[in-house]
């Protein structure tokens, strides 16, 4: 009996050990990225330590330790006297690859400063003061690049799961860099799609999209999604990773506006990180709720039934629920009654 108990305590203490050290893993990744090492290894062949330290202006002593840690984490490998990135990582750190994740890592490096202030946010229940003016261009660019990396990764799966006839007009609300706009246009040769977002974001999105063969079918609308109208006669509205930024009153305002922008029987797809009914997980959503505490006035991760309730209040019947890879779910809303005024 006692030995069973002590095994359980040992397991718990190992778990705490791992959690307390977890930041070291992130720091190794961040330093390897910030120093340029990961991109260098991803784009060059046959590198010895001396070549790397000269090119990146790193001390050999520090570089050895970093590469040893990266080998232990199975991100790099040592082949004789050469260092290489392990299989699969080369494509993730090559800036010319469509699987590149550098934008996402740069964003996380920035966010960790926010997480260091978690205790203060827990005390006052407020988001932390940001180091840059909210909405500064640098801030927007870093954020948008991260969204582009993540959007590219999940857009193929999302587009396959939202079944369209192929000639609809879609509104991508808070569409960011336009990863989903591009994916919809790639998949359907006759859809039209409008990307709605804030002014600076639209500027970045246009730059990313203007060489696409379907650019003529892409439309752009700038504004604040809480105050602006979205247009009308859309067949489908897609809202990915937007509702978690807002509290329930604001989400209701957004859904009411969606109702008014859709044709009768139009459909809405909400993609987000949902929390389970008992509010105990999944782990990614639970931690993301804390991230929203640090970053927004009222944002949160919601349960499916909380969002179904808001859909019903804004004239939608909840439809399909789809589980996606990459920690998200999608919930469909089918317009059932016509709202004439936003409450
Ligand atoms: C987390 S990103 C999601 C981007 C994209 N939908 C995706 O899934 O990759 C949230 C987007 O909502 C936009 N957004 C946030 N608040 C907004 C507001 N009040 N008005 C317009 N857009 C807003 C941001 O600019 C950003 O592009």
Coordinates of C-alpha atoms and ligand atoms in Angstrom, one line a residue:
X1 CA 0.0 0.0 0.0
X2 CA 2.7 2.4 1.1
X3 CA 4.9 1.6 -1.9
X4 CA 1.9 2.3 -4.2
X5 CA 1.5 5.6 -2.5
X6 CA 5.2 6.5 -2.7
X7 CA 5.2 5.6 -6.4
X8 CA 2.3 8.0 -7.0
X9 CA 4.1 10.8 -5.0
X10 CA 7.3 10.2 -7.0
X11 CA 5.3 10.5 -10.2
X12 CA 3.7 13.7 -9.0
X13 CA 7.1 15.1 -8.0
X14 CA 8.6 14.2 -11.4
X15 CA 5.7 16.0 -13.0
X16 CA 6.4 19.2 -11.0
X17 CA 10.1 18.8 -11.8
X18 CA 9.3 18.8 -15.5
X19 CA 6.9 21.7 -15.3
X20 CA 9.5 23.8 -13.4
X21 CA 12.1 23.1 -16.0
X22 CA 9.8 23.5 -19.0
X23 CA 10.9 27.1 -19.6
X24 CA 14.4 25.8 -20.5
X25 CA 13.0 24.0 -23.5
X26 CA 11.4 27.2 -24.8
X27 CA 14.5 29.2 -24.1
X28 CA 16.7 26.8 -26.1
X29 CA 14.3 27.1 -29.0
X30 CA 14.0 30.9 -28.8
X31 CA 17.8 31.4 -28.5
X32 CA 18.4 29.0 -31.4
X33 CA 15.9 31.0 -33.5
X34 CA 16.9 34.5 -32.4
X35 CA 20.6 33.8 -33.0
X36 CA 19.8 32.8 -36.6
X37 CA 21.1 29.2 -36.0
X38 CA 17.9 27.4 -37.0
X39 CA 17.5 29.3 -40.3
X40 CA 21.2 29.0 -41.0
X41 CA 21.1 25.2 -40.5
X42 CA 17.9 25.0 -42.6
X43 CA 19.4 26.7 -45.6
X44 CA 23.1 25.6 -45.5
X45 CA 24.8 22.2 -46.0
X46 CA 27.6 20.5 -44.1
X47 CA 28.4 22.9 -41.3
X48 CA 31.1 22.6 -38.7
X49 CA 31.0 24.5 -35.5
X50 CA 33.7 27.0 -36.6
X51 CA 31.6 27.8 -39.8
X52 CA 28.5 28.5 -37.7
X53 CA 30.2 30.5 -35.0
X54 CA 31.9 32.7 -37.6
X55 CA 28.8 33.3 -39.7
X56 CA 26.5 34.0 -36.7
X57 CA 29.1 35.7 -34.5
X58 CA 28.5 33.4 -31.6
X59 CA 31.1 32.2 -29.1
X60 CA 32.2 28.6 -29.8
X61 CA 31.7 27.8 -26.1
X62 CA 28.1 29.0 -26.2
X63 CA 27.3 27.4 -29.5
X64 CA 28.6 24.0 -28.4
X65 CA 26.3 24.1 -25.4
X66 CA 23.3 25.2 -27.5
X67 CA 23.9 22.5 -30.2
X68 CA 24.3 19.9 -27.5
X69 CA 21.0 20.9 -26.0
X70 CA 19.4 20.9 -29.5
X71 CA 20.8 17.4 -30.1
X72 CA 19.3 16.3 -26.8
X73 CA 16.0 17.7 -27.8
X74 CA 16.3 15.9 -31.2
X75 CA 16.1 19.1 -33.2
X76 CA 19.7 18.8 -34.5
X77 CA 22.0 15.8 -35.1
X78 CA 25.7 15.5 -35.1
X79 CA 27.1 13.6 -38.1
X80 CA 30.8 13.2 -37.5
X81 CA 32.0 16.7 -37.2
X82 CA 29.0 18.3 -38.9
X83 CA 25.8 19.5 -37.5
X84 CA 22.4 19.2 -39.3
X85 CA 18.8 19.8 -38.5
X86 CA 16.9 16.6 -37.9
X87 CA 14.4 15.4 -40.5
X88 CA 11.3 17.6 -40.8
X89 CA 12.8 20.6 -39.0
X90 CA 14.6 21.8 -42.1
X91 CA 11.4 22.7 -43.8
X92 CA 9.9 24.3 -40.7
X93 CA 12.9 26.7 -40.4
X94 CA 13.5 27.5 -44.0
X95 CA 11.9 31.0 -44.7
X96 CA 11.1 30.0 -48.3
X97 CA 9.0 27.0 -47.2
X98 CA 5.3 27.1 -47.0
X99 CA 5.6 25.2 -43.7
X100 CA 7.9 27.9 -42.1
X101 CA 7.2 28.6 -38.4
X102 CA 9.6 31.5 -37.8
X103 CA 6.8 34.0 -37.5
X104 CA 5.1 32.0 -34.8
X105 CA 8.3 31.6 -32.8
X106 CA 9.1 35.4 -33.1
X107 CA 5.6 36.0 -31.7
X108 CA 6.0 33.6 -28.8
X109 CA 9.4 35.2 -27.9
X110 CA 7.5 38.5 -27.6
X111 CA 4.6 36.9 -25.7
X112 CA 6.8 35.4 -23.0
X113 CA 7.3 38.9 -21.5
X114 CA 3.6 39.1 -21.0
X115 CA 3.5 35.7 -19.3
X116 CA 6.2 36.9 -16.8
X117 CA 3.5 39.3 -15.4
X118 CA 0.9 36.6 -14.9
X119 CA 0.9 37.0 -11.1
X120 CA 0.0 40.7 -11.4
X121 CA -2.9 39.9 -13.8
X122 CA -4.1 37.2 -11.4
X123 CA -4.2 39.8 -8.6
X124 CA -6.0 42.6 -10.5
X125 CA -7.8 40.6 -13.2
X126 CA -6.5 43.0 -15.9
X127 CA -4.4 42.5 -19.0
X128 CA -0.8 43.4 -18.7
X129 CA 0.5 46.7 -20.0
X130 CA 2.0 46.1 -23.4
X131 CA 5.6 47.1 -24.1
X132 CA 4.5 48.6 -27.4
X133 CA 1.7 51.0 -28.1
X134 CA -1.3 48.7 -28.9
X135 CA -1.7 48.4 -32.6
X136 CA 1.9 49.7 -33.4
X137 CA 3.0 48.6 -36.8
X138 CA 5.8 46.4 -35.5
X139 CA 3.3 44.7 -33.2
X140 CA 0.8 44.2 -36.0
X141 CA 3.5 42.8 -38.4
X142 CA 4.8 40.3 -35.8
X143 CA 1.3 39.2 -34.9
X144 CA 0.2 38.9 -38.6
X145 CA 3.3 36.8 -39.5
X146 CA 2.5 34.4 -36.7
X147 CA -1.1 34.1 -37.8
X148 CA 0.1 33.5 -41.3
X149 CA 2.3 30.5 -40.2
X150 CA -0.6 29.0 -38.1
X151 CA -3.3 29.7 -40.7
X152 CA -1.3 28.0 -43.5
X153 CA -0.9 25.0 -41.3
X154 CA -4.6 24.4 -40.7
X155 CA -6.3 26.0 -43.7
X156 CA -6.2 22.9 -45.9
X157 CA -8.1 20.8 -43.3
X158 CA -10.6 23.6 -42.6
X159 CA -11.4 24.1 -46.3
X160 CA -12.0 20.4 -46.8
X161 CA -14.4 20.2 -44.0
X162 CA -16.6 23.3 -44.9
X163 CA -18.5 21.9 -47.8
X164 CA -19.4 24.6 -50.4
X165 CA -21.1 24.5 -53.8
X166 CA -18.2 26.6 -55.1
X167 CA -19.7 29.8 -56.2
X168 CA -20.6 31.4 -52.9
X169 CA -19.6 34.8 -51.5
X170 CA -17.7 34.2 -48.3
X171 CA -16.9 36.8 -45.6
X172 CA -13.7 36.0 -43.6
X173 CA -14.3 38.1 -40.5
X174 CA -11.0 39.0 -38.7
X175 CA -9.3 37.1 -41.5
X176 CA -5.8 38.5 -40.5
X177 CA -3.1 37.7 -43.1
X178 CA -5.6 35.9 -45.4
X179 CA -4.3 32.3 -45.1
X180 CA -7.9 31.1 -45.3
X181 CA -8.8 33.6 -48.1
X182 CA -6.0 32.1 -50.2
X183 CA -7.0 28.5 -49.3
X184 CA -10.7 29.1 -50.3
X185 CA -9.6 30.6 -53.6
X186 CA -7.1 27.8 -54.2
X187 CA -9.8 25.1 -53.5
X188 CA -12.8 26.7 -55.3
X189 CA -12.2 28.5 -58.6
X190 CA -15.5 30.5 -58.5
X191 CA -15.9 31.6 -54.9
X192 CA -15.6 35.3 -54.0
X193 CA -14.3 36.2 -50.6
X194 CA -14.2 39.4 -48.6
X195 CA -11.6 39.8 -45.9
X196 CA -12.7 42.1 -43.1
X197 CA -10.0 43.3 -40.6
X198 CA -8.4 46.4 -39.2
X199 CA -6.7 48.9 -41.5
X200 CA -3.0 47.9 -40.9
X201 CA -3.8 44.2 -41.1
X202 CA -5.6 44.7 -44.4
X203 CA -2.5 46.4 -45.7
X204 CA -0.3 43.4 -44.8
X205 CA -2.9 40.9 -46.1
X206 CA -3.1 42.7 -49.5
X207 CA 0.7 42.5 -49.8
X208 CA 0.7 38.8 -49.1
X209 CA -2.2 38.1 -51.5
X210 CA -1.7 40.4 -54.5
X211 CA 0.4 38.0 -56.5
X212 CA -2.2 35.2 -56.1
X213 CA -4.0 34.2 -59.3
X214 CA -7.4 34.6 -57.6
X215 CA -6.7 38.1 -56.4
X216 CA -9.6 39.5 -58.5
X217 CA -12.0 37.4 -56.5
X218 CA -10.7 38.7 -53.2
X219 CA -12.2 41.8 -51.7
X220 CA -11.1 43.8 -48.6
X221 CA -13.0 45.8 -46.0
X222 CA -11.3 47.7 -43.2
X223 CA -12.9 48.6 -39.9
X224 CA -13.8 47.6 -36.4
X225 CA -15.9 44.5 -36.3
X226 CA -17.7 45.8 -33.2
X227 CA -18.9 49.0 -34.8
X228 CA -18.8 48.6 -38.6
X229 CA -21.4 46.8 -40.7
X230 CA -20.1 43.9 -42.7
X231 CA -21.9 44.3 -45.9
X232 CA -24.8 42.0 -47.0
X233 CA -25.9 39.0 -49.1
X234 CA -23.0 36.8 -48.0
X235 CA -23.6 33.0 -48.3
X236 CA -21.1 32.0 -45.7
X237 CA -19.3 33.8 -42.9
X238 CA -16.1 32.3 -41.5
X239 CA -14.7 33.5 -38.1
X240 CA -11.5 31.9 -37.1
X241 CA -9.8 32.6 -33.8
X242 CA -11.6 35.8 -33.2
X243 CA -14.3 35.2 -30.6
X244 CA -11.8 34.4 -27.9
X245 CA -10.7 38.0 -28.0
X246 CA -14.0 39.2 -26.8
X247 CA -16.5 38.9 -23.9
X248 CA -20.0 37.5 -24.4
X249 CA -21.7 40.8 -25.0
X250 CA -19.3 41.7 -27.8
X251 CA -19.6 38.2 -29.3
X252 CA -23.4 38.7 -29.4
X253 CA -23.0 42.1 -31.1
X254 CA -20.7 40.3 -33.7
X255 CA -23.2 37.4 -34.3
X256 CA -26.1 39.9 -34.7
X257 CA -24.1 41.7 -37.3
X258 CA -23.3 38.4 -39.0
X259 CA -27.0 37.6 -39.1
X260 CA -27.7 40.9 -40.9
X261 CA -24.9 40.3 -43.4
X262 CA -26.0 36.8 -44.4
X263 CA -28.6 35.8 -47.0
X264 CA -31.6 33.9 -45.6
X265 CA -30.4 30.4 -44.7
X266 CA -26.8 31.6 -44.9
X267 CA -24.3 29.8 -42.7
X268 CA -21.7 30.8 -40.2
X269 CA -18.6 28.9 -39.2
X270 CA -16.9 29.7 -35.9
X271 CA -13.5 28.1 -35.4
X272 CA -11.8 28.5 -32.1
X273 CA -10.1 26.9 -29.1
X274 CA -13.1 25.7 -27.0
X275 CA -13.0 24.7 -23.4
X276 CA -14.8 21.5 -22.2
X277 CA -18.1 21.6 -20.3
X278 CA -16.5 21.2 -16.8
X279 CA -13.9 23.9 -17.6
X280 CA -11.0 21.6 -16.9
X281 CA -9.3 21.3 -20.3
X282 CA -8.1 20.5 -22.9
X283 CA -4.7 21.8 -21.8
X284 CA -4.1 24.1 -24.8
X285 CA -7.5 25.9 -24.3
X286 CA -7.0 26.1 -20.5
X287 CA -3.7 27.8 -21.0
X288 CA -5.0 30.0 -23.8
X289 CA -7.7 31.3 -21.4
X290 CA -4.9 32.6 -19.2
X291 CA -3.3 34.1 -22.3
X292 CA -6.5 36.0 -23.0
X293 CA -6.5 37.2 -19.3
X294 CA -3.0 38.6 -19.9
X295 CA -3.8 40.1 -23.3
X296 CA -7.5 41.3 -23.5
X297 CA -10.1 43.0 -21.4
X298 CA -12.7 40.3 -21.6
X299 CA -11.5 37.5 -23.9
X300 CA -11.7 33.9 -23.0
X301 CA -12.1 30.3 -24.3
X302 CA -15.8 29.3 -24.3
X303 CA -17.7 26.1 -24.1
X304 CA -19.6 24.9 -27.2
X305 CA -22.9 25.3 -25.3
X306 CA -22.0 28.9 -24.4
X307 CA -21.5 29.7 -28.0
X308 CA -24.6 27.7 -29.1
X309 CA -26.6 29.8 -26.7
X310 CA -25.3 33.1 -28.2
X311 CA -25.9 31.7 -31.7
X312 CA -29.6 31.1 -30.8
X313 CA -29.9 34.5 -29.3
X314 CA -28.7 36.0 -32.6
X315 CA -31.1 34.1 -34.9
X316 CA -29.0 31.0 -35.8
X317 CA -29.7 27.3 -35.3
X318 CA -26.6 25.6 -34.2
X319 CA -25.5 23.0 -36.8
X320 CA -22.5 20.7 -37.2
X321 CA -19.6 20.6 -34.7
X322 CA -16.3 19.5 -36.2
X323 CA -13.1 18.6 -34.4
X324 CA -9.9 19.7 -36.1
X325 CA -6.3 18.7 -35.6
X326 CA -4.3 21.6 -34.1
X327 CA -6.5 22.0 -31.0
X328 CA -9.5 23.8 -32.6
X329 CA -13.1 23.0 -33.2
X330 CA -15.6 24.5 -35.6
X331 CA -19.2 25.2 -34.9
X332 CA -21.8 25.9 -37.6
X333 CA -24.7 28.3 -37.2
X334 CA -27.5 28.3 -39.8
X335 CA -29.5 31.5 -40.0
X336 CA -33.0 30.8 -38.9
X337 CA -34.5 34.2 -38.4
X338 CA -33.8 37.7 -39.7
X339 CA -32.6 40.4 -37.4
X340 CA -33.2 43.9 -38.6
X341 CA -31.4 45.8 -35.8
X342 CA -28.3 45.1 -33.8
X343 CA -29.2 45.1 -30.1
Ligands
LIG1 C1 -6.1 35.7 -33.8 S1 -6.3 36.6 -35.3 C2 -7.0 35.5 -36.3 C3 -6.7 35.7 -37.7 C4 -7.3 34.6 -38.7 N1 -8.7 34.6 -38.7 C5 -6.8 33.2 -38.4 O1 -7.5 32.4 -37.9 O2 -5.6 33.0 -38.7 C6 -7.6 37.7 -34.9 C7 -7.8 38.7 -36.0 O3 -8.9 39.6 -35.6 C8 -8.6 40.9 -35.9 N2 -9.4 41.8 -35.0 C9 -9.3 41.8 -33.7 N3 -10.1 42.7 -33.1 C10 -10.7 43.4 -34.2 C11 -11.6 44.4 -34.3 N4 -12.1 45.0 -33.2 N5 -12.0 44.8 -35.6 C12 -11.5 44.1 -36.7 N6 -10.6 43.1 -36.6 C13 -10.2 42.7 -35.4 C14 -7.1 41.0 -35.8 O4 -6.6 42.1 -36.5 C15 -6.7 39.7 -36.3 O5 -6.4 39.7 -37.6

